[in-house]
Tab-separated table of C-alpha atoms in Angstrom:
chain	number	residue	atom	x	y	z
J	1	MET	CA	-21.852	-12.662	81.106
J	2	THR	CA	-18.124	-13.191	81.650
J	3	PHE	CA	-16.375	-15.849	79.598
J	4	ASP	CA	-13.375	-17.103	81.552
J	5	PRO	CA	-10.956	-19.622	79.994
J	6	TRP	CA	-12.472	-22.544	81.885
J	7	LEU	CA	-15.951	-21.737	80.565
J	8	LEU	CA	-14.633	-21.454	77.001
J	9	LEU	CA	-12.918	-24.820	77.395
J	10	ALA	CA	-16.114	-26.348	78.792
J	11	VAL	CA	-18.188	-24.997	75.889
J	12	ALA	CA	-15.671	-26.327	73.356
J	13	GLY	CA	-15.688	-29.739	75.057
J	14	THR	CA	-19.486	-29.764	75.101
J	15	PHE	CA	-19.710	-29.251	71.357
J	16	VAL	CA	-16.984	-31.783	70.614
J	17	LEU	CA	-19.008	-34.329	72.607
J	18	ALA	CA	-22.337	-33.271	71.057
J	19	GLY	CA	-20.828	-33.338	67.563
J	20	THR	CA	-19.397	-36.804	68.213
J	21	VAL	CA	-22.856	-38.067	69.177
J	22	LYS	CA	-24.333	-36.625	65.973
J	23	GLY	CA	-21.528	-38.170	63.952
J	24	VAL	CA	-22.244	-41.624	65.364
J	25	VAL	CA	-26.058	-41.724	65.599
J	26	GLY	CA	-27.015	-38.977	63.105
J	27	MET	CA	-28.701	-36.639	65.598
J	28	GLY	CA	-28.399	-35.345	69.158
J	29	LEU	CA	-26.172	-32.272	68.817
J	30	PRO	CA	-28.754	-29.716	70.047
J	31	THR	CA	-30.089	-32.041	72.742
J	32	VAL	CA	-26.693	-32.918	74.217
J	33	SER	CA	-25.368	-29.358	74.029
J	34	LEU	CA	-28.567	-27.910	75.525
J	35	ALA	CA	-28.520	-30.327	78.452
J	36	LEU	CA	-24.876	-29.655	79.320
J	37	LEU	CA	-24.864	-25.898	78.641
J	38	THR	CA	-28.091	-25.290	80.565
J	39	ALA	CA	-26.499	-26.957	83.583
J	40	MET	CA	-23.450	-24.662	83.204
J	41	VAL	CA	-24.768	-21.248	82.130
J	42	GLY	CA	-28.583	-21.360	82.223
J	43	LEU	CA	-31.249	-21.931	79.577
J	44	GLN	CA	-31.320	-18.615	77.690
J	45	PRO	CA	-27.526	-18.388	77.135
J	46	ALA	CA	-27.435	-22.086	76.221
J	47	MET	CA	-30.110	-21.573	73.555
J	48	ALA	CA	-28.165	-18.618	72.136
J	49	VAL	CA	-24.851	-20.491	72.001
J	50	LEU	CA	-26.282	-23.517	70.167
J	51	LEU	CA	-27.618	-21.423	67.240
J	52	ALA	CA	-24.545	-21.297	64.959
J	53	PRO	CA	-23.291	-24.876	65.592
J	54	THR	CA	-26.781	-26.306	65.000
J	55	MET	CA	-27.144	-24.380	61.743
J	56	ALA	CA	-23.691	-25.463	60.584
J	57	ALA	CA	-24.364	-29.111	61.487
J	58	ASN	CA	-27.719	-29.256	59.688
J	59	LEU	CA	-27.218	-26.995	56.641
J	60	TRP	CA	-25.637	-29.705	54.495
J	61	GLN	CA	-28.163	-32.279	55.699
J	62	ALA	CA	-31.024	-29.942	54.747
J	63	LEU	CA	-29.803	-28.964	51.282
J	64	VAL	CA	-28.171	-32.129	49.953
J	65	GLY	CA	-30.138	-35.231	49.023
J	66	GLY	CA	-32.264	-34.204	46.073
J	67	TYR	CA	-35.589	-34.096	47.906
J	68	LEU	CA	-35.742	-30.456	49.044
J	69	PHE	CA	-38.611	-29.318	46.813
J	70	GLU	CA	-40.631	-32.453	47.513
J	71	ILE	CA	-40.063	-32.035	51.267
J	72	VAL	CA	-41.244	-28.414	51.163
J	73	ARG	CA	-44.283	-29.424	49.066
J	74	ARG	CA	-45.273	-32.208	51.462
J	75	LEU	CA	-44.376	-30.503	54.732
J	76	TRP	CA	-45.061	-26.808	54.150
J	77	ALA	CA	-47.910	-26.711	56.693
J	78	PHE	CA	-45.805	-28.469	59.335
J	79	LEU	CA	-42.788	-26.212	58.684
J	80	LEU	CA	-44.851	-22.999	58.618
J	81	ALA	CA	-46.608	-23.884	61.874
J	82	SER	CA	-43.288	-24.691	63.559
J	83	ALA	CA	-41.722	-21.387	62.429
J	84	VAL	CA	-44.672	-19.257	63.600
J	85	THR	CA	-45.022	-20.898	66.995
J	86	THR	CA	-41.280	-20.762	67.628
J	87	TRP	CA	-41.774	-16.980	67.860
J	88	LEU	CA	-44.628	-17.511	70.332
J	89	GLY	CA	-42.435	-19.826	72.398
J	90	VAL	CA	-39.688	-17.193	72.574
J	91	LEU	CA	-42.258	-14.666	73.832
J	92	VAL	CA	-42.892	-17.081	76.715
J	93	LEU	CA	-39.134	-17.536	77.206
J	94	ALA	CA	-38.634	-13.768	77.511
J	95	ARG	CA	-41.330	-13.409	80.167
J	96	ALA	CA	-41.560	-16.656	82.126
J	97	ASP	CA	-39.482	-17.880	85.053
J	98	VAL	CA	-36.573	-19.552	83.253
J	99	ARG	CA	-36.191	-22.041	86.108
J	100	TRP	CA	-39.468	-23.721	85.139
J	101	LEU	CA	-38.602	-23.702	81.448
J	102	SER	CA	-35.325	-25.414	82.362
J	103	GLY	CA	-37.423	-27.978	84.196
J	104	LEU	CA	-39.567	-28.398	81.071
J	105	LEU	CA	-36.405	-29.022	79.062
J	106	GLY	CA	-35.467	-31.663	81.638
J	107	VAL	CA	-38.872	-33.328	81.214
J	108	LEU	CA	-38.509	-33.371	77.412
J	109	ILE	CA	-35.002	-34.856	77.619
J	110	VAL	CA	-36.112	-37.514	80.114
J	111	PHE	CA	-39.109	-38.391	77.937
J	112	TYR	CA	-36.939	-38.617	74.826
J	113	ALA	CA	-34.394	-40.838	76.616
J	114	VAL	CA	-36.997	-43.154	78.177
J	115	ALA	CA	-38.853	-43.478	74.856
J	116	GLY	CA	-35.598	-44.480	73.150
J	117	LEU	CA	-34.526	-46.909	75.864
J	118	CYS	CA	-37.953	-48.567	76.088
J	119	ARG	CA	-38.537	-48.483	72.316
J	120	PHE	CA	-41.859	-46.636	72.539
J	121	ASP	CA	-43.381	-46.234	69.079
J	122	LEU	CA	-43.935	-42.475	69.302
J	123	ALA	CA	-44.369	-42.169	65.538
J	124	ALA	CA	-47.564	-44.233	65.633
J	125	ARG	CA	-49.052	-41.877	68.227
J	126	VAL	CA	-48.267	-38.433	66.798
J	127	GLY	CA	-48.948	-38.969	63.084
J	128	ARG	CA	-52.694	-39.571	63.249
J	129	GLY	CA	-55.482	-37.143	62.454
J	130	ARG	CA	-56.442	-34.720	59.724
J	131	TYR	CA	-54.573	-31.835	61.273
J	132	ALA	CA	-51.526	-33.802	62.454
J	133	ALA	CA	-49.095	-31.698	60.397
J	134	VAL	CA	-50.263	-28.387	61.847
J	135	ILE	CA	-50.645	-29.682	65.408
J	136	ASN	CA	-47.230	-31.362	65.494
J	137	GLY	CA	-45.597	-28.377	63.801
J	138	ALA	CA	-47.165	-25.973	66.287
J	139	LEU	CA	-46.080	-28.053	69.291
J	140	THR	CA	-42.561	-28.481	67.889
J	141	GLY	CA	-42.170	-24.741	67.354
J	142	MET	CA	-43.635	-23.793	70.726
J	143	LEU	CA	-41.305	-26.159	72.588
J	144	THR	CA	-38.352	-24.978	70.483
J	145	GLY	CA	-39.044	-21.376	71.431
J	146	MET	CA	-39.413	-22.169	75.124
J	147	THR	CA	-36.599	-24.701	75.540
J	148	GLY	CA	-34.433	-24.781	72.393
J	149	SER	CA	-35.308	-28.444	71.736
J	150	SER	CA	-36.898	-29.290	68.348
J	151	VAL	CA	-36.898	-33.073	68.735
J	152	PHE	CA	-40.418	-33.653	70.066
J	153	PRO	CA	-42.885	-34.129	68.501
J	154	GLY	CA	-41.175	-33.107	65.251
J	155	VAL	CA	-38.898	-36.110	64.739
J	156	PRO	CA	-41.558	-38.755	65.583
J	157	TYR	CA	-44.005	-36.972	63.268
J	158	LEU	CA	-41.549	-37.066	60.362
J	159	GLN	CA	-40.941	-40.750	61.093
J	160	SER	CA	-44.700	-41.392	60.953
J	161	ILE	CA	-45.481	-40.152	57.447
J	162	GLY	CA	-43.732	-42.841	55.416
J	163	LEU	CA	-40.681	-40.998	54.084
J	164	SER	CA	-37.823	-43.021	52.628
J	165	ARG	CA	-34.678	-43.207	54.789
J	166	ASP	CA	-32.744	-40.628	52.755
J	167	MET	CA	-35.730	-38.308	52.498
J	168	LEU	CA	-36.357	-38.589	56.246
J	169	ILE	CA	-32.767	-37.587	57.040
J	170	GLN	CA	-33.023	-34.568	54.742
J	171	ALA	CA	-36.465	-33.651	56.138
J	172	MET	CA	-35.068	-33.641	59.680
J	173	GLY	CA	-32.297	-31.319	58.507
J	174	VAL	CA	-34.881	-28.988	56.938
J	175	MET	CA	-36.986	-28.999	60.120
J	176	PHE	CA	-33.997	-28.217	62.328
J	177	MET	CA	-32.891	-25.406	59.997
J	178	VAL	CA	-36.373	-23.830	59.952
J	179	THR	CA	-36.812	-23.968	63.715
J	180	ILE	CA	-33.279	-22.833	64.569
J	181	MET	CA	-33.474	-19.886	62.149
J	182	ALA	CA	-36.839	-18.867	63.587
J	183	LEU	CA	-35.383	-19.265	67.094
J	184	GLY	CA	-32.415	-17.020	66.318
J	185	LEU	CA	-34.557	-14.307	64.725
J	186	ALA	CA	-37.088	-14.379	67.563
J	187	MET	CA	-34.415	-14.281	70.277
J	188	GLY	CA	-32.786	-11.350	68.523
J	189	GLU	CA	-36.113	-9.517	68.325
J	190	GLN	CA	-36.662	-10.119	72.054
J	191	ARG	CA	-33.099	-8.916	72.833
J	192	LEU	CA	-32.040	-12.274	74.228
J	193	LEU	CA	-28.877	-12.255	72.093
J	194	ASN	CA	-25.783	-10.092	72.414
J	195	MET	CA	-22.380	-9.805	70.779
J	196	GLU	CA	-20.602	-11.985	73.353
J	197	LEU	CA	-23.079	-14.856	72.978
J	198	GLY	CA	-22.955	-14.503	69.198
J	199	LEU	CA	-19.169	-14.754	69.149
J	200	LEU	CA	-19.241	-17.729	71.519
J	201	SER	CA	-21.804	-19.430	69.273
J	202	LEU	CA	-19.654	-18.843	66.170
J	203	GLY	CA	-16.592	-20.110	68.015
J	204	ALA	CA	-18.431	-23.328	68.911
J	205	VAL	CA	-18.920	-24.235	65.229
J	206	VAL	CA	-15.389	-25.631	64.808
J	207	PRO	CA	-15.520	-27.936	67.891
J	208	ALA	CA	-18.941	-29.204	66.780
J	209	LEU	CA	-17.720	-30.019	63.254
J	210	LEU	CA	-14.561	-31.662	64.611
J	211	GLY	CA	-16.722	-33.775	66.900
J	212	MET	CA	-18.906	-34.804	63.965
J	213	GLN	CA	-15.853	-35.904	61.991
J	214	PHE	CA	-14.610	-37.900	64.976
J	215	GLY	CA	-18.064	-39.448	65.460
J	216	GLN	CA	-18.242	-40.525	61.831
J	217	HIS	CA	-14.851	-42.204	62.282
J	218	LEU	CA	-16.077	-43.951	65.444
J	219	ARG	CA	-19.247	-45.148	63.695
J	220	ARG	CA	-17.165	-47.572	61.625
J	221	ARG	CA	-15.552	-49.028	64.749
J	222	LEU	CA	-18.321	-49.080	67.376
J	223	SER	CA	-21.665	-50.783	67.734
J	224	GLU	CA	-24.141	-48.001	66.950
J	225	ALA	CA	-26.811	-49.729	69.076
J	226	ALA	CA	-24.516	-49.863	72.126
J	227	PHE	CA	-23.411	-46.249	71.635
J	228	ARG	CA	-27.027	-45.104	71.296
J	229	ARG	CA	-27.886	-46.814	74.583
J	230	VAL	CA	-25.039	-45.065	76.405
J	231	PHE	CA	-26.091	-41.787	74.776
J	232	LEU	CA	-29.696	-42.197	75.945
J	233	LEU	CA	-28.650	-43.160	79.476
J	234	GLY	CA	-26.465	-40.058	79.641
J	235	LEU	CA	-29.357	-37.901	78.446
J	236	LEU	CA	-31.626	-39.493	81.044
J	237	GLY	CA	-29.219	-38.501	83.797
J	238	MET	CA	-28.861	-34.925	82.505
J	239	GLY	CA	-32.620	-34.541	82.087
J	240	LEU	CA	-33.269	-35.738	85.635
J	241	TYR	CA	-30.609	-33.325	86.921
J	242	LEU	CA	-32.208	-30.340	85.149
J	243	LEU	CA	-35.676	-31.329	86.376
J	244	LEU	CA	-34.558	-31.791	89.995
J	245	ARG	CA	-32.607	-28.543	89.941
J	246	ALA	CA	-35.707	-26.695	88.756
J	247	LEU	CA	-37.913	-28.314	91.391
J	248	LEU	CA	-35.441	-27.689	94.213
J	249	GLY	CA	-34.660	-24.149	93.124
């Protein structure tokens, strides 16, 4: 894969934008970057490039807050299931037609955007049942391995189990760290990573962090509700584009 200056500029701009979204609404960096990068370079390279910025963006969120041991105690089954099935998802990624997995990513992004815009109560639907932790963890990991997206059903499940606001934020950071680390290890084992993609991923950390700082500044000046709506509408458009591109070949 050749990295010309325009591609490097586009990747940097993508992570500034994705970081800004995370800075304003508290999440969205992997989703925004995946949608834009998949449209530019394809799904597998996009998943590789998002590894380092996603880890950098969520490390502090995962470790700071004072609830880490309680989160691991309460969510160990969910986290273990998500880590194991992330490896299984990457096995599919290495062997399946990536065009259809890109279409699956488009479906997930569209679903996430529509659920947010229409205020569907996903948490009430995914948190029920004796084995909800294992089932939701397994689905989250499988979809992470196939598409790079850890949002569904992981985030709605965490919202469904009655965590306090601060504990929920830290739990999401822990979930993203577990799945992204498992994704990186599995992609490396399947030889879906190389030195060029690794360097590009490391180089994207600074734009992502700058975007987060800018987003946190904007949060004090903008209506978060209005920004979230624009964010979801943008995701809806990108998800539809990825889906249509997969269907039309």
